[in-house]
Amino acid sequence: MSVPDYMQCAEDHQTVLVVVQPVGIVPEDQFFKIYKRIASVSQVTIRDSQRLLYIRYRHHYLPENNEWGDFQTHRKVVGLIAITTCSSAKDWPQTAERFHGQKEVYASTLYDSRLLVFGLSGEIAEQQRTDVAFYPSFEECSDVERRVEDFVESIFIVLESKRLDRATDKSGDKIPLLCVPFEKKDFVGLDTDSRHYKKRCQGRMRKHVGDLCLQAGMLQDALVHYHMAVELLRAVNDFLWLGAALEGLCSASVIFHYPGGTAGKTGGRKQSISQSVDAGKRHRPGALTANGISADTSTEIGRAKNCLSPEDIIEKYKEAISYYGKYKNAGVIELEACVKAVRVLAIQKRAREASDFLQNAVYINLGQLSEEEKIQRYSILSELYELISFHRKSAFFKRVAAMQCVAPTISEPGWRACYKLLLETLPGYSLTLDPKDFSKGTHQGWAAIQMRLLHELVYASRRMGNPALSVRHLSFLLQTMLDFLSDQEKKEVTQSLENYTSKCPGGMEVIALPDGLKLPPVPFTKLPIVRSVKLLNLPVGLRPHKVKGLLGQNMSTASPFIYSPIIMHNRGEERCKKIDFQWVQGDVCEVQLMVYNPMPYELRVENMGLLTSGVEFESLPAALSLPAESGLYPVTLVGVPRTAGSITINGYHTSVFGVTSDCLLEGLPNVKTSGSLVEVVPSLPRLQLTTSLPRSAHMTQPMSKEEICSTVSVQLFNGETQQMTITLENIGSEDIETLELASKIVSTKEKVFGEFLSWNLEEALTQLPLKSGQAVTVTVSIKVKLDFSGQENLLQDLNDDGISVTGLPISSPLRQVLKPRAETKAVSSESGKMEYSHVKTLEAVLNFKYSGGTGKVEGYYRELSLGVHVDIEPSVFFTRVSTLPATSTRQCHLLLDIFNPTEHELTVGAKNNQDLVLHASECQRMAIQVDKFDFENLPQPNQETVHFSNPKQLEEERQLAQGCQINSKLGIHWSIPSLRRRGEASVEGVLNQLVLEHLQLAPLQWDVLVNGKPCDCDVVADCKVGDAVTLEVKLTNLSKNSVGPLALTVVPYQDFQNGVQNYDLEDAVTFIGSNTFYIDAVKPKESSVCEGALLFLYTGDFYLNIKFQDDSAGRELPLSWFTLPSVHIRALDAPLQAGA
């Protein structure tokens, strides 16, 4: 016997073997249809007996295996069922003859046979025969199963008779010697009368009777006979049959302990209602102890004594197999015994011992096996190892079987069978074909073996003629085993992949195999490796802003609670959260990926783009080339959302080595992302800005906090004005419907006087809406006016002969006019020079707000910011400011010490004043006669502003307003002829409180009129000697309170211009009436006039000094309020009358 039956199990020893074969030409599908119906009758309850007969069916059985029927009766073909087709009566004799010929093959062992004839009708078919059944067709054969049961009962009758015949001990008869085929030639010439020979015959017959009892359903008798056979055969050292007896003993014990069978799910026995009483007791729940031995009824006592324990079963199997191993020709028997023992051990959960039996089975030599037999052997070994949970060992033999399918000795290698078997080995090596299983946790299994197996899958699929399958497996190898490949292997694998994909590009479709297995796609998430995904905000000038006061669309669904645990738990993963900026429909949006090339050579990634869901999105793919082992490398992927709404960035797609991959972020747990959901607002217009001034890359730290689109830079002298023309062009598709402009000084430590940036937007607004491609211009005036004050200690020598100008009594009659001095003095130290040559910086932002289109309807707008950077060089400095009283009480002289810090000749001028020329680093004084100022007329802050502002701030604002008024009156300007530059100079930051007081018009205004003419500013009033001179004193109250009553005394005197003043003028001047003037209380904003008269008796120049009486109420008010103009009267001789 050369072909083992690997599907055998211990309970097969109690079955009878029936062969079902076709005779003549029978359609294969019809044959197997009938065969399945026949095989369904696997156990039959014998009538008039409570015994079960088990049947084992085979449709193919080698006659040489039948020769071992005496050795183990379950190997003997005792029944034959032939299936044939016969369409006419004339074919019947030939069919009958074939049937008889088929019976002759197994004639030596057959108990009974049946012929099932399909397709024959008529007279022949109506004959009643026990061995032949006629059916009109394969469909009309309802009683096949009943006929098979009758056939099995006939077999049982023969079996029972043979058992009874052999079991009867006829001591007078000679017992025949049962032999296996290879023993027959060895027993020729033996002494048949020796005790040794007789014992051998008895032992073998006892074993044979045990087999028959087991088949006949008499388990107890079988155990007894097996024990007797073991003792007899052991005594004569008949090892081959002793092994068979031991195996029979094991099989009977297994049947007792494991009534459900040991063949697993496919070969398990069905429990029948009509089982024997003994079987019923054995199968009753709770009838078995932990050892599987019945401890219930008395009928079981003998069986329990003869039955082996589960542990003894394995020991006896080992012993039997060791005896089989002594015979070279019993290799098949030994191999099958190992398989049976393994199945028993699998049920006992004794995997380690089972592996020892299997290891023994591996080394059993069965002679020259065909390739098909080798494949079958290795496949069964694999299944048995799987049965005992030796998965890797199972996979090993499955792979050996796969390689055997394509052995060089096979003329037509079975690559499909090889591929199928290789797929079955994957679980044993902790390998699946789903790349998702390799993205979680540490790597499972041995990478070297896994890579070898994947290479074999690639080769097998290529030889099958399925390049798509090769590409998929090679992609899987590269993706999952990348960390374990050497540099050389990486190069070889990628070259192979490129060769395959040149014929069949790889994609993301699921590949379905004929057996139903589906291969999931393999995205290249490691080529390149992506470390982070970051959605980028739009450029500063393109970002949308929501109009304040308009509720967003999402506000209505927001919770009214500050904290809600439900909302917190429903937020989901970090990558799904919404980003706090928006994209705009129709504008290019960017996503930045930090990628890494793990390959030892340059990696070319083609067609890399974004995968999105939500709004319609046009991805603009990119191609990139990453250097070898590049480290983190930024890659920006772009696209254009075509509709408004919410968009989710799900991942990215690539094309590497001809394989297209869709890499989803949810499958990349190691990728950092700040979120992937962003809102797309409706389309907005786009504005492009160009200026007449040069652009500047300069941006200081404070300005960088402001989001500036671009910056212009200009250099100006302090006080200079520059015009900048800004051109705004609509480069988008939407019309610009609204435009606003605002400015803001973003960083300066310097105080700016006046408006730094000014413009007029009216003309530009008239051109709205601005169509696509149209432009509008706006002129912005840049005017820099910083503080012009300088250090006073540089020019102390310019004081007027040491006189403190600011300390002079206001009422002193200073008659000399101060002229500009020609004396100059250069700055004496370099440090001083540096002080005045320092360049200051002023920065501001022009902010354009514009909107239009559907975005405007939704309440969105855009901002375009232009940074203005101005470097300010000093033009002139006012190092000292003072005042001198003028001859008029309503005027004074403002003295300015002016310094030229530039390297050029500079001209300074003022309104109604002569220009002053200053050389580089030169200082000169300029005197400007100015009318005093009425600061009371300046606009006053309202009560609310006063209430919420601190006093210091209010005082600064008041001084600023006063300085602005003074500056506008002075109109100081400078020019540098060599550079053709000009500008203004401001005294706003120079004036101190004392100077402001001197420049302020007194709240009480006094006017003195002589003969109706005002006297002030060195005006000399002429009168005639002897004529009465009227004197009027007018008081105008500009203060907020009433003033008076007041008393004024007029004292005349003469000034001899040598320091001597003569007040003794009683003979020269006389008053008409009193020399004291009385003024009643004067209310605010009202005037009062008092009059008197004088009479000059002599010619000459007279002065009137108007004094206030000390006891008057006016002494409570400041002295400066009572400054009256000096009165100069020249008395002339009266002309002689004509004819006098």
PDB file of N, CA, C and O in Angstrom, residues 580-636:
ATOM      1  N   ASP A 580     -10.021  78.293  12.872  1.00  0.00           N
ATOM      2  CA  ASP A 580     -10.574  79.625  13.175  1.00  0.00           C
ATOM      3  C   ASP A 580     -10.332  80.647  12.071  1.00  0.00           C
ATOM      4  O   ASP A 580     -10.410  81.835  12.314  1.00  0.00           O
ATOM      5  N   PHE A 581     -10.001  80.208  10.881  1.00  0.00           N
ATOM      6  CA  PHE A 581      -9.959  81.152   9.762  1.00  0.00           C
ATOM      7  C   PHE A 581     -10.785  80.595   8.611  1.00  0.00           C
ATOM      8  O   PHE A 581     -11.233  79.448   8.667  1.00  0.00           O
ATOM      9  N   GLN A 582     -11.008  81.439   7.606  1.00  0.00           N
ATOM     10  CA  GLN A 582     -11.848  81.022   6.479  1.00  0.00           C
ATOM     11  C   GLN A 582     -11.071  81.091   5.168  1.00  0.00           C
ATOM     12  O   GLN A 582     -10.122  81.846   5.039  1.00  0.00           O
ATOM     13  N   TRP A 583     -11.512  80.251   4.243  1.00  0.00           N
ATOM     14  CA  TRP A 583     -11.071  80.350   2.863  1.00  0.00           C
ATOM     15  C   TRP A 583     -12.174  81.031   2.057  1.00  0.00           C
ATOM     16  O   TRP A 583     -13.301  81.162   2.530  1.00  0.00           O
ATOM     17  N   VAL A 584     -11.817  81.454   0.854  1.00  0.00           N
ATOM     18  CA  VAL A 584     -12.773  82.196   0.022  1.00  0.00           C
ATOM     19  C   VAL A 584     -12.982  81.433  -1.280  1.00  0.00           C
ATOM     20  O   VAL A 584     -12.023  80.954  -1.899  1.00  0.00           O
ATOM     21  N   GLN A 585     -14.227  81.336  -1.655  1.00  0.00           N
ATOM     22  CA  GLN A 585     -14.593  80.682  -2.915  1.00  0.00           C
ATOM     23  C   GLN A 585     -13.882  81.344  -4.091  1.00  0.00           C
ATOM     24  O   GLN A 585     -13.885  82.559  -4.239  1.00  0.00           O
ATOM     25  N   GLY A 586     -13.248  80.509  -4.903  1.00  0.00           N
ATOM     26  CA  GLY A 586     -12.588  81.006  -6.112  1.00  0.00           C
ATOM     27  C   GLY A 586     -11.150  81.432  -5.911  1.00  0.00           C
ATOM     28  O   GLY A 586     -10.468  81.739  -6.885  1.00  0.00           O
ATOM     29  N   ASP A 587     -10.664  81.462  -4.655  1.00  0.00           N
ATOM     30  CA  ASP A 587      -9.274  81.854  -4.394  1.00  0.00           C
ATOM     31  C   ASP A 587      -8.424  80.619  -4.118  1.00  0.00           C
ATOM     32  O   ASP A 587      -8.898  79.638  -3.532  1.00  0.00           O
ATOM     33  N   VAL A 588      -7.180  80.667  -4.523  1.00  0.00           N
ATOM     34  CA  VAL A 588      -6.264  79.548  -4.312  1.00  0.00           C
ATOM     35  C   VAL A 588      -5.991  79.395  -2.819  1.00  0.00           C
ATOM     36  O   VAL A 588      -5.618  80.355  -2.144  1.00  0.00           O
ATOM     37  N   CYS A 589      -6.205  78.170  -2.300  1.00  0.00           N
ATOM     38  CA  CYS A 589      -5.987  77.870  -0.889  1.00  0.00           C
ATOM     39  C   CYS A 589      -4.833  76.879  -0.767  1.00  0.00           C
ATOM     40  O   CYS A 589      -4.617  76.046  -1.645  1.00  0.00           O
ATOM     41  N   GLU A 590      -4.121  76.966   0.351  1.00  0.00           N
ATOM     42  CA  GLU A 590      -2.892  76.189   0.501  1.00  0.00           C
ATOM     43  C   GLU A 590      -2.953  75.308   1.741  1.00  0.00           C
ATOM     44  O   GLU A 590      -3.498  75.691   2.769  1.00  0.00           O
ATOM     45  N   VAL A 591      -2.351  74.114   1.615  1.00  0.00           N
ATOM     46  CA  VAL A 591      -2.173  73.191   2.738  1.00  0.00           C
ATOM     47  C   VAL A 591      -0.698  72.794   2.749  1.00  0.00           C
ATOM     48  O   VAL A 591      -0.173  72.332   1.734  1.00  0.00           O
ATOM     49  N   GLN A 592      -0.062  72.997   3.882  1.00  0.00           N
ATOM     50  CA  GLN A 592       1.373  72.703   3.968  1.00  0.00           C
ATOM     51  C   GLN A 592       1.596  71.350   4.636  1.00  0.00           C
ATOM     52  O   GLN A 592       1.064  71.071   5.703  1.00  0.00           O
ATOM     53  N   LEU A 593       2.370  70.499   3.963  1.00  0.00           N
ATOM     54  CA  LEU A 593       2.736  69.189   4.489  1.00  0.00           C
ATOM     55  C   LEU A 593       4.226  69.183   4.782  1.00  0.00           C
ATOM     56  O   LEU A 593       5.030  69.663   3.977  1.00  0.00           O
ATOM     57  N   MET A 594       4.585  68.673   5.945  1.00  0.00           N
ATOM     58  CA  MET A 594       6.000  68.454   6.257  1.00  0.00           C
ATOM     59  C   MET A 594       6.296  66.998   5.928  1.00  0.00           C
ATOM     60  O   MET A 594       5.772  66.078   6.583  1.00  0.00           O
ATOM     61  N   VAL A 595       7.080  66.769   4.885  1.00  0.00           N
ATOM     62  CA  VAL A 595       7.308  65.412   4.392  1.00  0.00           C
ATOM     63  C   VAL A 595       8.767  65.016   4.570  1.00  0.00           C
ATOM     64  O   VAL A 595       9.654  65.861   4.750  1.00  0.00           O
ATOM     65  N   TYR A 596       8.981  63.707   4.528  1.00  0.00           N
ATOM     66  CA  TYR A 596      10.321  63.160   4.732  1.00  0.00           C
ATOM     67  C   TYR A 596      10.512  62.003   3.757  1.00  0.00           C
ATOM     68  O   TYR A 596       9.636  61.155   3.599  1.00  0.00           O
ATOM     69  N   ASN A 597      11.634  61.979   3.088  1.00  0.00           N
ATOM     70  CA  ASN A 597      11.959  60.912   2.146  1.00  0.00           C
ATOM     71  C   ASN A 597      12.830  59.873   2.854  1.00  0.00           C
ATOM     72  O   ASN A 597      13.992  60.145   3.152  1.00  0.00           O
ATOM     73  N   PRO A 598      12.302  58.676   3.124  1.00  0.00           N
ATOM     74  CA  PRO A 598      13.120  57.672   3.828  1.00  0.00           C
ATOM     75  C   PRO A 598      14.024  56.872   2.896  1.00  0.00           C
ATOM     76  O   PRO A 598      14.792  56.041   3.369  1.00  0.00           O
ATOM     77  N   MET A 599      13.909  57.109   1.595  1.00  0.00           N
ATOM     78  CA  MET A 599      14.681  56.315   0.637  1.00  0.00           C
ATOM     79  C   MET A 599      16.117  56.837   0.532  1.00  0.00           C
ATOM     80  O   MET A 599      16.370  58.029   0.710  1.00  0.00           O
ATOM     81  N   PRO A 600      17.044  55.950   0.194  1.00  0.00           N
ATOM     82  CA  PRO A 600      18.461  56.369   0.103  1.00  0.00           C
ATOM     83  C   PRO A 600      18.790  57.060  -1.220  1.00  0.00           C
ATOM     84  O   PRO A 600      19.950  57.267  -1.529  1.00  0.00           O
ATOM     85  N   TYR A 601      17.773  57.374  -1.989  1.00  0.00           N
ATOM     86  CA  TYR A 601      17.995  58.074  -3.260  1.00  0.00           C
ATOM     87  C   TYR A 601      16.857  59.053  -3.473  1.00  0.00           C
ATOM     88  O   TYR A 601      15.871  59.062  -2.726  1.00  0.00           O
ATOM     89  N   GLU A 602      16.999  59.868  -4.489  1.00  0.00           N
ATOM     90  CA  GLU A 602      15.997  60.899  -4.760  1.00  0.00           C
ATOM     91  C   GLU A 602      14.641  60.266  -5.055  1.00  0.00           C
ATOM     92  O   GLU A 602      14.534  59.296  -5.797  1.00  0.00           O
ATOM     93  N   LEU A 603      13.613  60.834  -4.427  1.00  0.00           N
ATOM     94  CA  LEU A 603      12.257  60.318  -4.597  1.00  0.00           C
ATOM     95  C   LEU A 603      11.439  61.314  -5.411  1.00  0.00           C
ATOM     96  O   LEU A 603      11.280  62.470  -5.021  1.00  0.00           O
ATOM     97  N   ARG A 604      10.922  60.831  -6.529  1.00  0.00           N
ATOM     98  CA  ARG A 604      10.096  61.679  -7.388  1.00  0.00           C
ATOM     99  C   ARG A 604       8.629  61.368  -7.114  1.00  0.00           C
ATOM    100  O   ARG A 604       8.194  60.230  -7.280  1.00  0.00           O
ATOM    101  N   VAL A 605       7.907  62.374  -6.678  1.00  0.00           N
ATOM    102  CA  VAL A 605       6.477  62.228  -6.400  1.00  0.00           C
ATOM    103  C   VAL A 605       5.726  63.019  -7.466  1.00  0.00           C
ATOM    104  O   VAL A 605       5.901  64.232  -7.587  1.00  0.00           O
ATOM    105  N   GLU A 606       4.930  62.319  -8.236  1.00  0.00           N
ATOM    106  CA  GLU A 606       4.170  62.979  -9.302  1.00  0.00           C
ATOM    107  C   GLU A 606       2.703  63.078  -8.915  1.00  0.00           C
ATOM    108  O   GLU A 606       2.181  62.239  -8.190  1.00  0.00           O
ATOM    109  N   ASN A 607       2.087  64.118  -9.395  1.00  0.00           N
ATOM    110  CA  ASN A 607       0.635  64.273  -9.232  1.00  0.00           C
ATOM    111  C   ASN A 607       0.208  64.187  -7.770  1.00  0.00           C
ATOM    112  O   ASN A 607      -0.638  63.390  -7.390  1.00  0.00           O
ATOM    113  N   MET A 608       0.804  65.028  -6.937  1.00  0.00           N
ATOM    114  CA  MET A 608       0.453  65.066  -5.516  1.00  0.00           C
ATOM    115  C   MET A 608      -0.592  66.160  -5.305  1.00  0.00           C
ATOM    116  O   MET A 608      -0.366  67.319  -5.669  1.00  0.00           O
ATOM    117  N   GLY A 609      -1.717  65.793  -4.753  1.00  0.00           N
ATOM    118  CA  GLY A 609      -2.807  66.757  -4.565  1.00  0.00           C
ATOM    119  C   GLY A 609      -3.619  66.424  -3.334  1.00  0.00           C
ATOM    120  O   GLY A 609      -3.312  65.486  -2.585  1.00  0.00           O
ATOM    121  N   LEU A 610      -4.677  67.192  -3.112  1.00  0.00           N
ATOM    122  CA  LEU A 610      -5.488  67.083  -1.899  1.00  0.00           C
ATOM    123  C   LEU A 610      -6.731  66.234  -2.142  1.00  0.00           C
ATOM    124  O   LEU A 610      -7.301  66.248  -3.230  1.00  0.00           O
ATOM    125  N   LEU A 611      -7.130  65.520  -1.095  1.00  0.00           N
ATOM    126  CA  LEU A 611      -8.395  64.790  -1.089  1.00  0.00           C
ATOM    127  C   LEU A 611      -9.348  65.525  -0.152  1.00  0.00           C
ATOM    128  O   LEU A 611      -9.021  65.733   1.018  1.00  0.00           O
ATOM    129  N   THR A 612     -10.491  65.928  -0.659  1.00  0.00           N
ATOM    130  CA  THR A 612     -11.400  66.739   0.142  1.00  0.00           C
ATOM    131  C   THR A 612     -12.817  66.191   0.056  1.00  0.00           C
ATOM    132  O   THR A 612     -13.145  65.374  -0.800  1.00  0.00           O
ATOM    133  N   SER A 613     -13.634  66.659   0.985  1.00  0.00           N
ATOM    134  CA  SER A 613     -15.072  66.393   0.947  1.00  0.00           C
ATOM    135  C   SER A 613     -15.786  67.662   1.383  1.00  0.00           C
ATOM    136  O   SER A 613     -15.218  68.502   2.076  1.00  0.00           O
ATOM    137  N   GLY A 614     -17.033  67.769   0.999  1.00  0.00           N
ATOM    138  CA  GLY A 614     -17.769  68.991   1.322  1.00  0.00           C
ATOM    139  C   GLY A 614     -18.031  69.776   0.052  1.00  0.00           C
ATOM    140  O   GLY A 614     -18.670  69.278  -0.882  1.00  0.00           O
ATOM    141  N   VAL A 615     -17.515  70.988  -0.001  1.00  0.00           N
ATOM    142  CA  VAL A 615     -17.764  71.841  -1.162  1.00  0.00           C
ATOM    143  C   VAL A 615     -16.977  71.327  -2.369  1.00  0.00           C
ATOM    144  O   VAL A 615     -16.021  70.568  -2.233  1.00  0.00           O
ATOM    145  N   GLU A 616     -17.399  71.765  -3.536  1.00  0.00           N
ATOM    146  CA  GLU A 616     -16.695  71.398  -4.771  1.00  0.00           C
ATOM    147  C   GLU A 616     -15.308  72.034  -4.737  1.00  0.00           C
ATOM    148  O   GLU A 616     -15.155  73.232  -4.517  1.00  0.00           O
ATOM    149  N   PHE A 617     -14.275  71.204  -4.942  1.00  0.00           N
ATOM    150  CA  PHE A 617     -12.891  71.667  -4.782  1.00  0.00           C
ATOM    151  C   PHE A 617     -12.073  71.207  -5.972  1.00  0.00           C
ATOM    152  O   PHE A 617     -12.083  70.027  -6.335  1.00  0.00           O
ATOM    153  N   GLU A 618     -11.390  72.161  -6.584  1.00  0.00           N
ATOM    154  CA  GLU A 618     -10.505  71.852  -7.714  1.00  0.00           C
ATOM    155  C   GLU A 618      -9.077  71.765  -7.201  1.00  0.00           C
ATOM    156  O   GLU A 618      -8.465  72.779  -6.851  1.00  0.00           O
ATOM    157  N   SER A 619      -8.563  70.547  -7.107  1.00  0.00           N
ATOM    158  CA  SER A 619      -7.200  70.349  -6.627  1.00  0.00           C
ATOM    159  C   SER A 619      -6.212  70.594  -7.762  1.00  0.00           C
ATOM    160  O   SER A 619      -6.428  70.143  -8.889  1.00  0.00           O
ATOM    161  N   LEU A 620      -5.158  71.316  -7.451  1.00  0.00           N
ATOM    162  CA  LEU A 620      -4.122  71.613  -8.457  1.00  0.00           C
ATOM    163  C   LEU A 620      -2.892  70.789  -8.102  1.00  0.00           C
ATOM    164  O   LEU A 620      -2.118  71.152  -7.210  1.00  0.00           O
ATOM    165  N   PRO A 621      -2.715  69.623  -8.749  1.00  0.00           N
ATOM    166  CA  PRO A 621      -1.634  68.703  -8.348  1.00  0.00           C
ATOM    167  C   PRO A 621      -0.253  69.317  -8.552  1.00  0.00           C
ATOM    168  O   PRO A 621      -0.043  70.181  -9.403  1.00  0.00           O
ATOM    169  N   ALA A 622       0.669  68.815  -7.726  1.00  0.00           N
ATOM    170  CA  ALA A 622       2.052  69.278  -7.795  1.00  0.00           C
ATOM    171  C   ALA A 622       2.959  68.068  -8.005  1.00  0.00           C
ATOM    172  O   ALA A 622       2.613  66.946  -7.676  1.00  0.00           O
ATOM    173  N   ALA A 623       4.107  68.306  -8.571  1.00  0.00           N
ATOM    174  CA  ALA A 623       5.147  67.284  -8.711  1.00  0.00           C
ATOM    175  C   ALA A 623       6.367  67.760  -7.947  1.00  0.00           C
ATOM    176  O   ALA A 623       6.731  68.931  -8.016  1.00  0.00           O
ATOM    177  N   LEU A 624       6.974  66.855  -7.182  1.00  0.00           N
ATOM    178  CA  LEU A 624       8.127  67.269  -6.400  1.00  0.00           C
ATOM    179  C   LEU A 624       9.186  66.189  -6.423  1.00  0.00           C
ATOM    180  O   LEU A 624       8.908  65.016  -6.692  1.00  0.00           O
ATOM    181  N   SER A 625      10.376  66.616  -6.139  1.00  0.00           N
ATOM    182  CA  SER A 625      11.518  65.716  -6.081  1.00  0.00           C
ATOM    183  C   SER A 625      12.207  65.924  -4.748  1.00  0.00           C
ATOM    184  O   SER A 625      12.692  67.021  -4.462  1.00  0.00           O
ATOM    185  N   LEU A 626      12.213  64.869  -3.910  1.00  0.00           N
ATOM    186  CA  LEU A 626      12.796  64.981  -2.576  1.00  0.00           C
ATOM    187  C   LEU A 626      14.181  64.347  -2.574  1.00  0.00           C
ATOM    188  O   LEU A 626      14.343  63.210  -3.028  1.00  0.00           O
ATOM    189  N   PRO A 627      15.165  65.056  -2.069  1.00  0.00           N
ATOM    190  CA  PRO A 627      16.511  64.465  -2.024  1.00  0.00           C
ATOM    191  C   PRO A 627      16.562  63.278  -1.075  1.00  0.00           C
ATOM    192  O   PRO A 627      15.679  63.088  -0.243  1.00  0.00           O
ATOM    193  N   ALA A 628      17.612  62.470  -1.220  1.00  0.00           N
ATOM    194  CA  ALA A 628      17.749  61.251  -0.419  1.00  0.00           C
ATOM    195  C   ALA A 628      17.764  61.585   1.065  1.00  0.00           C
ATOM    196  O   ALA A 628      18.493  62.485   1.499  1.00  0.00           O
ATOM    197  N   GLU A 629      16.949  60.858   1.843  1.00  0.00           N
ATOM    198  CA  GLU A 629      16.863  61.021   3.303  1.00  0.00           C
ATOM    199  C   GLU A 629      16.848  62.498   3.657  1.00  0.00           C
ATOM    200  O   GLU A 629      17.678  63.003   4.412  1.00  0.00           O
ATOM    201  N   SER A 630      15.872  63.178   3.096  1.00  0.00           N
ATOM    202  CA  SER A 630      15.853  64.646   3.064  1.00  0.00           C
ATOM    203  C   SER A 630      15.689  65.294   4.420  1.00  0.00           C
ATOM    204  O   SER A 630      16.012  66.452   4.605  1.00  0.00           O
ATOM    205  N   GLY A 631      15.162  64.580   5.405  1.00  0.00           N
ATOM    206  CA  GLY A 631      14.728  65.276   6.610  1.00  0.00           C
ATOM    207  C   GLY A 631      13.403  65.963   6.312  1.00  0.00           C
ATOM    208  O   GLY A 631      12.854  65.837   5.220  1.00  0.00           O
ATOM    209  N   LEU A 632      12.880  66.668   7.289  1.00  0.00           N
ATOM    210  CA  LEU A 632      11.580  67.306   7.087  1.00  0.00           C
ATOM    211  C   LEU A 632      11.670  68.372   6.000  1.00  0.00           C
ATOM    212  O   LEU A 632      12.542  69.227   6.032  1.00  0.00           O
ATOM    213  N   TYR A 633      10.750  68.297   5.070  1.00  0.00           N
ATOM    214  CA  TYR A 633      10.783  69.150   3.888  1.00  0.00           C
ATOM    215  C   TYR A 633       9.375  69.690   3.671  1.00  0.00           C
ATOM    216  O   TYR A 633       8.420  68.920   3.593  1.00  0.00           O
ATOM    217  N   PRO A 634       9.218  71.013   3.605  1.00  0.00           N
ATOM    218  CA  PRO A 634       7.854  71.550   3.449  1.00  0.00           C
ATOM    219  C   PRO A 634       7.358  71.429   2.012  1.00  0.00           C
ATOM    220  O   PRO A 634       8.071  71.752   1.070  1.00  0.00           O
ATOM    221  N   VAL A 635       6.140  70.962   1.853  1.00  0.00           N
ATOM    222  CA  VAL A 635       5.497  70.866   0.547  1.00  0.00           C
ATOM    223  C   VAL A 635       4.128  71.538   0.654  1.00  0.00           C
ATOM    224  O   VAL A 635       3.369  71.254   1.578  1.00  0.00           O
ATOM    225  N   THR A 636       3.843  72.426  -0.261  1.00  0.00           N
ATOM    226  CA  THR A 636       2.564  73.139  -0.241  1.00  0.00           C
ATOM    227  C   THR A 636       1.680  72.630  -1.376  1.00  0.00           C
ATOM    228  O   THR A 636       2.072  72.682  -2.542  1.00  0.00           O
TER     229      THR A 636
END
